[in-house]
Amino acid sequence: MEEANVHDEGCRSAERRLSTLGRHLSGQSPSSAASRASLMASENPNGAIAPSPTAGFYGGSVFAHVVKAPEDPILGVTVAYNKDPSPVKVNLGVGAYRTEEGKPLVLNVVRRAEQMLVNDPSRVKEYLPITGLADFNKLSAKLIFGSDSPAIQENRVATVQCLSGTGSLRVGSEFLARHYSERTIYIPQPTWGNHPKVFTLAGLSVKTYRYYDPATRGLNFQGLLEDLSSAPSGAIVLLHACAHNPTGVDPTLDQWEQIRQLMRSKGLLPFFDSAYQGFASGSLDADAQSVRIFVADGGECLTAQSYAKNMGLYGERVGALSIVCSSADVAVRVESQLKLVIRPMYSNPPIHGASIVATILKDRALFHEWTIELKAMADRIISMRQLLFDALRARGTPGDWSHIIKQIGMFTFTGLNREQVAFMTQEYHIYMTSDGRISMAGLSSKTVPHLADAIHAAVTRMS
Amino acid sequence: MASSVAPLALSASAAAIRENPKRIGVGKRGGNLFFKGKAFGRVSLAVAVNVSRFESVTMAPPDPILGVSEAFKADTSDVKLNLGVGAYRTEELQPYVLNVVRKAENLMLERGENKEYLPIEGLAAFNKVTADLLFGANNPVIQQGRVATVQSLSGTGSLRLAAAFIQRYFPDAKVLISSPTWGNHKNIFNDARVPWSEYRYYDPRTVGLDFDGMLADIKAAPDGSFVLLHGCAHNPTGIDPTPEQWNKIADVIQEKNHIPFFDVAYQGFASGSLDTDAYSVRLFVERGLELLVAQSYSKNLGLYAERIGAINVVCSSSDAAARVKSQLKRLARPMYSNPPVHGARIVANVVGDPTLFNEWKQEMELMAGRIKNVRQRLFDYLSQKDKSGKDWSFILKQIGMFSFTGLNKAQSDHMTNKWRVYMTKDGRISLAGLSLSNCEYLADAIMDSFHNVS
């Protein structure tokens, strides 16, 4: 064999590894792979075990007990979509904006900002501070809290640049797990699939509060109030600032005010996930109202901000974590501790996306253009909602589909069940998550009819 | 609005404090502030508004490495040297963006690529060229699909992802790290909850490698430990094992069924040659060992702020590699979902294009060459000026961006306080931040601190 030498060495070490593996696993219940491996070792005490490529679990590997993880449920939808050769396939899985032509979009202001950055000979690639690009942080805080926010003016906000929404949530929850007295976070039922994993790995324990009402396909406000009322004082509560993912169901401003009063009276700590500011209604200020009424009452909160959708910077991983504290002194200390969370995770954040954001936010003309492009994206999604609703009505599809136009943001929680979803994928090549969530951003006027047909078929043929 | 809201917040907080003072972090600061008898009535209302849930959070100390640059910036002296963080500087002490990087970025701009999410494991083209660069494209482990490569946030991110993997799949194992090692290694393993212990490495008497101590400590560790090895240009000492020593280290590791865990942050930057600097990793791979390699492009491509690197796991089969990769993805998703695209594209464009790749090699030789020149000049001044007979040749023997001067903490402080030379307290200086014209000044500072401070 060509690779004989590699194999000989591999065999001897494989033998040793198997016996070590066996020792490691004694006293634990072995995975089937590992028990097979140790069986092999005992059956062949003198024989060599070749770690050939086809040996798989039986090869002498220290990783024999590592099983294949399933594909991420959300990102896995795109993987499946890409494999499908059908010409009528539609990807309504991951929340990434698509144009009417079904193409990804890079905003004009982003291209312009990028041009400016790349063509500037004085720009360097030195490490950012652990907390990230200072300009970006200040501008991000202003964007979400409002430039006239007393919390900002009083220097009570600690803002650190993080890796988009996920990174901000992870850093924030690691901080809370270390420094906050309560280790439980309440998340809405349902919520983005990655939320519980982020919080659990950060060291928090996760509980849920009622949120979506399948009967109305709207908000279960009573249930929400009851569950938050019975939460222990001081518990952390995850709130979607706007455009709830996956349901698209948001509280009204009145309901937000009631939530705020309840939470403040119980000393519950708000942790906002703001991934769609400006993208939901088309207005940056309107989409920030929930966060701002909390900050206005002088209380503390955390906010995870993402520019993935509203600036189309998905792959650049740009976001920010802000912690609004009751005093500037606390904010300074909090920031110093956030650095201790970040440094052993990735040292300091990536510069490119944050520089693009800062360039746009600080320039009046670019900022204004951005608001126009943002509104165009939001408007296209709103029009898709109307189109789909009209198409279902035209087909006489049984059921009340008005939630499609009542819900807001990138996603619609259709109310379809797993079987119906599987049917739609199988028969109509519609790719979506099994919870019935569709990304409106992935629809166009050309594909709406096909989707309406699929939903109609699913509802009438299966229940 | 505010006035109607405030009483609610106040009474709630005040009530909460009275019920349960510890909860609201009365803690260390101010002790029983809220229970000082006669002040209580007056104080509770005023303080309640300002009571933070984070009141007991203490001020963290500045990062020992990154904090040096902060202190340097704050220093207003005319003459000051920043020899703290390992970031390459030109002879004019300016940061350096490589020409190939500028070219790649312009190409990317022209192409007008989109900014869609990368897969969790990163840019496929990046992962491919990165594994090829490290192991050699013709390496059997690559041909056989036995390497799991996941794009990560530079060296730190790669180490952290690997640490999380070790914690989950090897919960009883510990990591052996060199004494000394890069300051952030311990933090990474602590935060990932992976136990670690040290193996002897630096010998202050010789300002060289304590090879016997290193082997003994690696032998003494429990079988199946992870051994963190610096692939080349050891940080902070600059002291690397010789090829013969690497072979002996591999012997001991094989005997003990340890798992080598390489930190490769300087491939090409140490000697100037990518292949030479990959010698240790490739030797271990040739031995048939399964191993991990955390890789960074911060220094060799000057992409510091783009946070671009990879974790590579060499497995004994392609099936194992696929399984390992899937689990690394499962750990990355709740940390940051997917890695940043910009730096990955730059690397893929440079390393994947023969013309740019050759240009890169030349730029890298220049960078490594400048550092060797600076070492030589510093050594020359020290040997000329120092009449004590102290042997300064370790400066020439050490390799890479850093030199371990042998100065202790007090002496290092003296370097900063008197001479305005900013460096880390362990006696490490970054030669990348030294210009030929500053070598004499630095030599004077080192001699003064070494001989006159204890």
PDB file of C-alpha atoms in Angstrom, chain B residues 91-316:
ATOM      1  CA  GLU B  91      11.036  50.629  10.243  1.00  0.00           C
ATOM      2  CA  GLU B  92       9.114  53.892  10.474  1.00  0.00           C
ATOM      3  CA  LEU B  93       7.073  52.264  13.239  1.00  0.00           C
ATOM      4  CA  GLN B  94       3.910  52.411  11.195  1.00  0.00           C
ATOM      5  CA  PRO B  95       1.317  49.641  10.992  1.00  0.00           C
ATOM      6  CA  TYR B  96       1.627  47.693   7.758  1.00  0.00           C
ATOM      7  CA  VAL B  97      -1.129  46.555   5.438  1.00  0.00           C
ATOM      8  CA  LEU B  98       0.350  44.044   2.996  1.00  0.00           C
ATOM      9  CA  ASN B  99       0.200  44.902  -0.704  1.00  0.00           C
ATOM     10  CA  VAL B 100      -1.395  41.553  -1.481  1.00  0.00           C
ATOM     11  CA  VAL B 101      -4.131  42.347   1.012  1.00  0.00           C
ATOM     12  CA  ARG B 102      -4.864  45.697  -0.665  1.00  0.00           C
ATOM     13  CA  LYS B 103      -4.939  43.961  -4.023  1.00  0.00           C
ATOM     14  CA  ALA B 104      -7.287  41.277  -2.764  1.00  0.00           C
ATOM     15  CA  GLU B 105      -9.655  43.839  -1.262  1.00  0.00           C
ATOM     16  CA  ASN B 106      -9.759  45.771  -4.509  1.00  0.00           C
ATOM     17  CA  LEU B 107     -10.521  42.584  -6.414  1.00  0.00           C
ATOM     18  CA  MET B 108     -13.311  41.795  -3.987  1.00  0.00           C
ATOM     19  CA  LEU B 109     -14.749  45.284  -4.398  1.00  0.00           C
ATOM     20  CA  GLU B 110     -14.669  44.984  -8.180  1.00  0.00           C
ATOM     21  CA  ARG B 111     -16.426  41.650  -8.082  1.00  0.00           C
ATOM     22  CA  GLY B 112     -19.140  43.100  -5.888  1.00  0.00           C
ATOM     23  CA  GLU B 113     -19.731  39.907  -3.937  1.00  0.00           C
ATOM     24  CA  ASN B 114     -22.713  39.619  -1.637  1.00  0.00           C
ATOM     25  CA  LYS B 115     -22.699  39.616   2.150  1.00  0.00           C
ATOM     26  CA  GLU B 116     -24.796  36.542   2.828  1.00  0.00           C
ATOM     27  CA  TYR B 117     -24.218  34.444   5.911  1.00  0.00           C
ATOM     28  CA  LEU B 118     -21.321  32.045   5.607  1.00  0.00           C
ATOM     29  CA  PRO B 119     -22.046  28.466   6.644  1.00  0.00           C
ATOM     30  CA  ILE B 120     -21.334  27.869  10.330  1.00  0.00           C
ATOM     31  CA  GLU B 121     -18.002  26.278   9.410  1.00  0.00           C
ATOM     32  CA  GLY B 122     -16.994  29.308   7.353  1.00  0.00           C
ATOM     33  CA  LEU B 123     -15.968  29.951   3.752  1.00  0.00           C
ATOM     34  CA  ALA B 124     -15.229  26.662   2.001  1.00  0.00           C
ATOM     35  CA  ALA B 125     -12.504  28.143  -0.206  1.00  0.00           C
ATOM     36  CA  PHE B 126     -10.850  29.611   2.866  1.00  0.00           C
ATOM     37  CA  ASN B 127     -10.961  26.327   4.758  1.00  0.00           C
ATOM     38  CA  LYS B 128      -9.402  24.492   1.850  1.00  0.00           C
ATOM     39  CA  VAL B 129      -6.450  26.834   1.290  1.00  0.00           C
ATOM     40  CA  THR B 130      -5.899  27.090   5.029  1.00  0.00           C
ATOM     41  CA  ALA B 131      -5.568  23.345   5.558  1.00  0.00           C
ATOM     42  CA  ASP B 132      -3.384  23.113   2.446  1.00  0.00           C
ATOM     43  CA  LEU B 133      -1.138  25.871   3.743  1.00  0.00           C
ATOM     44  CA  LEU B 134      -0.670  24.231   7.094  1.00  0.00           C
ATOM     45  CA  PHE B 135      -0.254  20.583   6.163  1.00  0.00           C
ATOM     46  CA  GLY B 136       0.868  20.866   2.552  1.00  0.00           C
ATOM     47  CA  ALA B 137      -1.695  20.274  -0.227  1.00  0.00           C
ATOM     48  CA  ASN B 138      -0.208  16.851  -0.989  1.00  0.00           C
ATOM     49  CA  ASN B 139      -0.331  15.644   2.568  1.00  0.00           C
ATOM     50  CA  PRO B 140      -2.106  12.276   2.837  1.00  0.00           C
ATOM     51  CA  VAL B 141      -4.318  13.566   5.630  1.00  0.00           C
ATOM     52  CA  ILE B 142      -5.735  16.142   3.235  1.00  0.00           C
ATOM     53  CA  GLN B 143      -5.986  13.743   0.303  1.00  0.00           C
ATOM     54  CA  GLN B 144      -7.870  11.293   2.545  1.00  0.00           C
ATOM     55  CA  GLY B 145     -10.261  13.920   3.877  1.00  0.00           C
ATOM     56  CA  ARG B 146      -9.105  13.389   7.436  1.00  0.00           C
ATOM     57  CA  VAL B 147      -8.883  17.044   8.436  1.00  0.00           C
ATOM     58  CA  ALA B 148     -11.829  18.892   9.941  1.00  0.00           C
ATOM     59  CA  THR B 149     -11.250  22.613   9.324  1.00  0.00           C
ATOM     60  CA  VAL B 150     -13.590  25.249  10.724  1.00  0.00           C
ATOM     61  CA  GLN B 151     -13.033  28.970  10.107  1.00  0.00           C
ATOM     62  CA  SER B 152     -12.818  30.751  13.447  1.00  0.00           C
ATOM     63  CA  LEU B 153     -12.107  34.131  14.979  1.00  0.00           C
ATOM     64  CA  SER B 154      -8.344  34.152  14.548  1.00  0.00           C
ATOM     65  CA  GLY B 155      -6.159  32.278  16.999  1.00  0.00           C
ATOM     66  CA  THR B 156      -8.193  33.102  20.088  1.00  0.00           C
ATOM     67  CA  GLY B 157     -11.460  31.984  18.541  1.00  0.00           C
ATOM     68  CA  SER B 158      -9.906  28.757  17.247  1.00  0.00           C
ATOM     69  CA  LEU B 159      -8.467  27.960  20.668  1.00  0.00           C
ATOM     70  CA  ARG B 160     -11.784  28.714  22.354  1.00  0.00           C
ATOM     71  CA  LEU B 161     -13.770  26.534  19.979  1.00  0.00           C
ATOM     72  CA  ALA B 162     -11.287  23.692  20.501  1.00  0.00           C
ATOM     73  CA  ALA B 163     -11.435  24.202  24.267  1.00  0.00           C
ATOM     74  CA  ALA B 164     -15.234  24.006  24.197  1.00  0.00           C
ATOM     75  CA  PHE B 165     -14.927  20.791  22.176  1.00  0.00           C
ATOM     76  CA  ILE B 166     -12.454  19.329  24.673  1.00  0.00           C
ATOM     77  CA  GLN B 167     -14.689  20.266  27.593  1.00  0.00           C
ATOM     78  CA  ARG B 168     -17.648  18.502  26.027  1.00  0.00           C
ATOM     79  CA  TYR B 169     -15.999  15.383  24.599  1.00  0.00           C
ATOM     80  CA  PHE B 170     -13.011  14.918  26.876  1.00  0.00           C
ATOM     81  CA  PRO B 171     -14.421  16.096  30.190  1.00  0.00           C
ATOM     82  CA  ASP B 172     -11.800  14.266  32.242  1.00  0.00           C
ATOM     83  CA  ALA B 173      -8.837  15.466  30.221  1.00  0.00           C
ATOM     84  CA  LYS B 174      -6.624  18.412  30.982  1.00  0.00           C
ATOM     85  CA  VAL B 175      -4.480  20.607  28.829  1.00  0.00           C
ATOM     86  CA  LEU B 176      -0.759  20.948  29.492  1.00  0.00           C
ATOM     87  CA  ILE B 177       0.525  24.420  28.739  1.00  0.00           C
ATOM     88  CA  SER B 178       4.100  25.686  28.680  1.00  0.00           C
ATOM     89  CA  SER B 179       5.515  27.767  31.485  1.00  0.00           C
ATOM     90  CA  PRO B 180       5.393  30.541  30.418  1.00  0.00           C
ATOM     91  CA  THR B 181       2.881  30.815  27.644  1.00  0.00           C
ATOM     92  CA  TRP B 182       0.783  33.485  25.957  1.00  0.00           C
ATOM     93  CA  GLY B 183      -1.139  35.223  28.729  1.00  0.00           C
ATOM     94  CA  ASN B 184      -4.566  34.584  27.235  1.00  0.00           C
ATOM     95  CA  HIS B 185      -4.205  30.770  27.032  1.00  0.00           C
ATOM     96  CA  LYS B 186      -5.120  30.295  30.679  1.00  0.00           C
ATOM     97  CA  ASN B 187      -8.113  32.611  30.398  1.00  0.00           C
ATOM     98  CA  ILE B 188      -9.414  30.669  27.417  1.00  0.00           C
ATOM     99  CA  PHE B 189      -9.224  27.312  29.177  1.00  0.00           C
ATOM    100  CA  ASN B 190     -10.602  28.758  32.419  1.00  0.00           C
ATOM    101  CA  ASP B 191     -13.618  30.250  30.693  1.00  0.00           C
ATOM    102  CA  ALA B 192     -14.161  27.015  28.763  1.00  0.00           C
ATOM    103  CA  ARG B 193     -13.862  25.124  32.060  1.00  0.00           C
ATOM    104  CA  VAL B 194     -11.013  22.953  30.873  1.00  0.00           C
ATOM    105  CA  PRO B 195      -8.478  22.140  33.597  1.00  0.00           C
ATOM    106  CA  TRP B 196      -4.852  22.850  32.796  1.00  0.00           C
ATOM    107  CA  SER B 197      -1.440  22.394  34.300  1.00  0.00           C
ATOM    108  CA  GLU B 198       1.979  23.623  33.261  1.00  0.00           C
ATOM    109  CA  TYR B 199       5.001  21.871  31.843  1.00  0.00           C
ATOM    110  CA  ARG B 200       8.426  23.367  32.347  1.00  0.00           C
ATOM    111  CA  TYR B 201       9.630  25.244  29.293  1.00  0.00           C
ATOM    112  CA  TYR B 202      11.693  28.340  29.898  1.00  0.00           C
ATOM    113  CA  ASP B 203      14.968  28.002  31.760  1.00  0.00           C
ATOM    114  CA  PRO B 204      15.939  31.387  33.208  1.00  0.00           C
ATOM    115  CA  ARG B 205      19.478  30.218  33.860  1.00  0.00           C
ATOM    116  CA  THR B 206      20.218  29.602  30.210  1.00  0.00           C
ATOM    117  CA  VAL B 207      17.495  31.884  28.841  1.00  0.00           C
ATOM    118  CA  GLY B 208      16.759  28.824  26.760  1.00  0.00           C
ATOM    119  CA  LEU B 209      14.645  25.691  26.712  1.00  0.00           C
ATOM    120  CA  ASP B 210      14.425  23.451  29.801  1.00  0.00           C
ATOM    121  CA  PHE B 211      14.115  20.415  27.581  1.00  0.00           C
ATOM    122  CA  ASP B 212      14.529  17.739  30.247  1.00  0.00           C
ATOM    123  CA  GLY B 213      11.971  19.449  32.433  1.00  0.00           C
ATOM    124  CA  MET B 214       9.572  19.698  29.499  1.00  0.00           C
ATOM    125  CA  LEU B 215       9.804  16.006  28.665  1.00  0.00           C
ATOM    126  CA  ALA B 216       9.559  14.951  32.301  1.00  0.00           C
ATOM    127  CA  ASP B 217       6.423  16.996  32.891  1.00  0.00           C
ATOM    128  CA  ILE B 218       4.755  15.758  29.726  1.00  0.00           C
ATOM    129  CA  LYS B 219       5.581  12.183  30.736  1.00  0.00           C
ATOM    130  CA  ALA B 220       4.246  12.685  34.236  1.00  0.00           C
ATOM    131  CA  ALA B 221       0.819  13.875  33.089  1.00  0.00           C
ATOM    132  CA  PRO B 222      -2.088  11.414  32.901  1.00  0.00           C
ATOM    133  CA  ASP B 223      -2.353   9.506  29.630  1.00  0.00           C
ATOM    134  CA  GLY B 224      -4.521  11.180  27.046  1.00  0.00           C
ATOM    135  CA  SER B 225      -3.823  14.730  28.092  1.00  0.00           C
ATOM    136  CA  PHE B 226      -3.848  17.517  25.533  1.00  0.00           C
ATOM    137  CA  VAL B 227      -0.449  19.119  25.091  1.00  0.00           C
ATOM    138  CA  LEU B 228      -0.487  22.724  23.924  1.00  0.00           C
ATOM    139  CA  LEU B 229       2.539  23.311  21.726  1.00  0.00           C
ATOM    140  CA  HIS B 230       3.551  26.487  19.923  1.00  0.00           C
ATOM    141  CA  GLY B 231       4.132  25.421  16.328  1.00  0.00           C
ATOM    142  CA  CYS B 232       6.904  27.958  15.876  1.00  0.00           C
ATOM    143  CA  ALA B 233       8.056  31.243  17.404  1.00  0.00           C
ATOM    144  CA  HIS B 234       7.030  30.470  20.957  1.00  0.00           C
ATOM    145  CA  ASN B 235       5.172  33.306  22.596  1.00  0.00           C
ATOM    146  CA  PRO B 236       6.474  34.932  24.854  1.00  0.00           C
ATOM    147  CA  THR B 237       9.970  33.427  24.886  1.00  0.00           C
ATOM    148  CA  GLY B 238      10.892  33.115  21.188  1.00  0.00           C
ATOM    149  CA  ILE B 239      12.559  29.842  22.115  1.00  0.00           C
ATOM    150  CA  ASP B 240      11.657  26.893  19.869  1.00  0.00           C
ATOM    151  CA  PRO B 241      12.701  23.236  20.145  1.00  0.00           C
ATOM    152  CA  THR B 242      15.159  22.028  17.504  1.00  0.00           C
ATOM    153  CA  PRO B 243      14.002  19.409  14.979  1.00  0.00           C
ATOM    154  CA  GLU B 244      15.700  16.690  17.055  1.00  0.00           C
ATOM    155  CA  GLN B 245      13.914  17.928  20.144  1.00  0.00           C
ATOM    156  CA  TRP B 246      10.582  17.975  18.305  1.00  0.00           C
ATOM    157  CA  ASN B 247      11.127  14.322  17.453  1.00  0.00           C
ATOM    158  CA  LYS B 248      11.711  13.447  21.092  1.00  0.00           C
ATOM    159  CA  ILE B 249       8.640  15.419  22.133  1.00  0.00           C
ATOM    160  CA  ALA B 250       6.606  13.452  19.581  1.00  0.00           C
ATOM    161  CA  ASP B 251       7.997  10.202  21.034  1.00  0.00           C
ATOM    162  CA  VAL B 252       6.853  11.043  24.543  1.00  0.00           C
ATOM    163  CA  ILE B 253       3.474  12.224  23.352  1.00  0.00           C
ATOM    164  CA  GLN B 254       2.939   9.012  21.426  1.00  0.00           C
ATOM    165  CA  GLU B 255       3.996   6.887  24.389  1.00  0.00           C
ATOM    166  CA  LYS B 256       1.505   8.621  26.636  1.00  0.00           C
ATOM    167  CA  ASN B 257      -1.324   8.742  24.090  1.00  0.00           C
ATOM    168  CA  HIS B 258      -1.436  12.477  24.559  1.00  0.00           C
ATOM    169  CA  ILE B 259      -3.168  14.616  21.976  1.00  0.00           C
ATOM    170  CA  PRO B 260      -0.995  17.369  20.501  1.00  0.00           C
ATOM    171  CA  PHE B 261      -2.706  20.748  20.331  1.00  0.00           C
ATOM    172  CA  PHE B 262      -0.711  23.209  18.243  1.00  0.00           C
ATOM    173  CA  ASP B 263      -1.066  26.972  18.372  1.00  0.00           C
ATOM    174  CA  VAL B 264       0.214  28.241  15.015  1.00  0.00           C
ATOM    175  CA  ALA B 265       0.093  32.024  14.974  1.00  0.00           C
ATOM    176  CA  TYR B 266       3.297  32.740  13.070  1.00  0.00           C
ATOM    177  CA  GLN B 267       3.561  30.389  10.103  1.00  0.00           C
ATOM    178  CA  GLY B 268       5.928  32.073   7.670  1.00  0.00           C
ATOM    179  CA  PHE B 269       6.546  34.915  10.060  1.00  0.00           C
ATOM    180  CA  ALA B 270       9.137  33.172  12.194  1.00  0.00           C
ATOM    181  CA  SER B 271      11.778  32.018   9.736  1.00  0.00           C
ATOM    182  CA  GLY B 272      10.327  33.693   6.646  1.00  0.00           C
ATOM    183  CA  SER B 273       9.423  30.311   5.161  1.00  0.00           C
ATOM    184  CA  LEU B 274       5.923  28.855   5.377  1.00  0.00           C
ATOM    185  CA  ASP B 275       7.161  25.275   5.047  1.00  0.00           C
ATOM    186  CA  THR B 276       9.981  25.591   7.550  1.00  0.00           C
ATOM    187  CA  ASP B 277       7.626  27.068  10.124  1.00  0.00           C
ATOM    188  CA  ALA B 278       5.175  24.182   9.633  1.00  0.00           C
ATOM    189  CA  TYR B 279       7.848  21.577  10.355  1.00  0.00           C
ATOM    190  CA  SER B 280       6.659  20.641  13.824  1.00  0.00           C
ATOM    191  CA  VAL B 281       3.008  20.205  12.857  1.00  0.00           C
ATOM    192  CA  ARG B 282       3.873  18.181   9.784  1.00  0.00           C
ATOM    193  CA  LEU B 283       6.235  15.965  11.746  1.00  0.00           C
ATOM    194  CA  PHE B 284       3.516  15.026  14.192  1.00  0.00           C
ATOM    195  CA  VAL B 285       1.043  14.418  11.369  1.00  0.00           C
ATOM    196  CA  GLU B 286       3.566  12.143   9.658  1.00  0.00           C
ATOM    197  CA  ARG B 287       3.760  10.137  12.869  1.00  0.00           C
ATOM    198  CA  GLY B 288       0.087   9.292  12.410  1.00  0.00           C
ATOM    199  CA  LEU B 289      -1.029  11.255  15.435  1.00  0.00           C
ATOM    200  CA  GLU B 290      -4.459  12.761  15.718  1.00  0.00           C
ATOM    201  CA  LEU B 291      -4.057  16.380  16.659  1.00  0.00           C
ATOM    202  CA  LEU B 292      -5.556  19.855  16.819  1.00  0.00           C
ATOM    203  CA  VAL B 293      -4.146  23.034  15.290  1.00  0.00           C
ATOM    204  CA  ALA B 294      -5.368  26.542  16.028  1.00  0.00           C
ATOM    205  CA  GLN B 295      -4.241  28.796  13.179  1.00  0.00           C
ATOM    206  CA  SER B 296      -4.182  32.557  12.775  1.00  0.00           C
ATOM    207  CA  TYR B 297      -3.591  34.951   9.866  1.00  0.00           C
ATOM    208  CA  SER B 298      -3.294  37.981  12.140  1.00  0.00           C
ATOM    209  CA  LYS B 299       0.454  38.333  11.822  1.00  0.00           C
ATOM    210  CA  ASN B 300       1.529  36.565   8.644  1.00  0.00           C
ATOM    211  CA  LEU B 301      -1.103  38.328   6.521  1.00  0.00           C
ATOM    212  CA  GLY B 302      -1.365  41.373   8.781  1.00  0.00           C
ATOM    213  CA  LEU B 303      -5.096  40.771   9.148  1.00  0.00           C
ATOM    214  CA  TYR B 304      -5.179  41.427  12.890  1.00  0.00           C
ATOM    215  CA  ALA B 305      -8.495  43.224  13.072  1.00  0.00           C
ATOM    216  CA  GLU B 306     -10.319  40.991  10.605  1.00  0.00           C
ATOM    217  CA  ARG B 307     -10.193  38.085  13.083  1.00  0.00           C
ATOM    218  CA  ILE B 308      -9.398  35.321  10.667  1.00  0.00           C
ATOM    219  CA  GLY B 309      -8.088  31.889  11.515  1.00  0.00           C
ATOM    220  CA  ALA B 310      -9.160  28.275  11.750  1.00  0.00           C
ATOM    221  CA  ILE B 311      -9.312  25.294  14.019  1.00  0.00           C
ATOM    222  CA  ASN B 312      -8.060  22.133  12.299  1.00  0.00           C
ATOM    223  CA  VAL B 313      -8.521  18.648  13.706  1.00  0.00           C
ATOM    224  CA  VAL B 314      -6.557  15.831  12.099  1.00  0.00           C
ATOM    225  CA  CYS B 315      -8.402  12.562  12.631  1.00  0.00           C
ATOM    226  CA  SER B 316      -7.607   8.980  11.814  1.00  0.00           C
TER     227      SER B 316
END
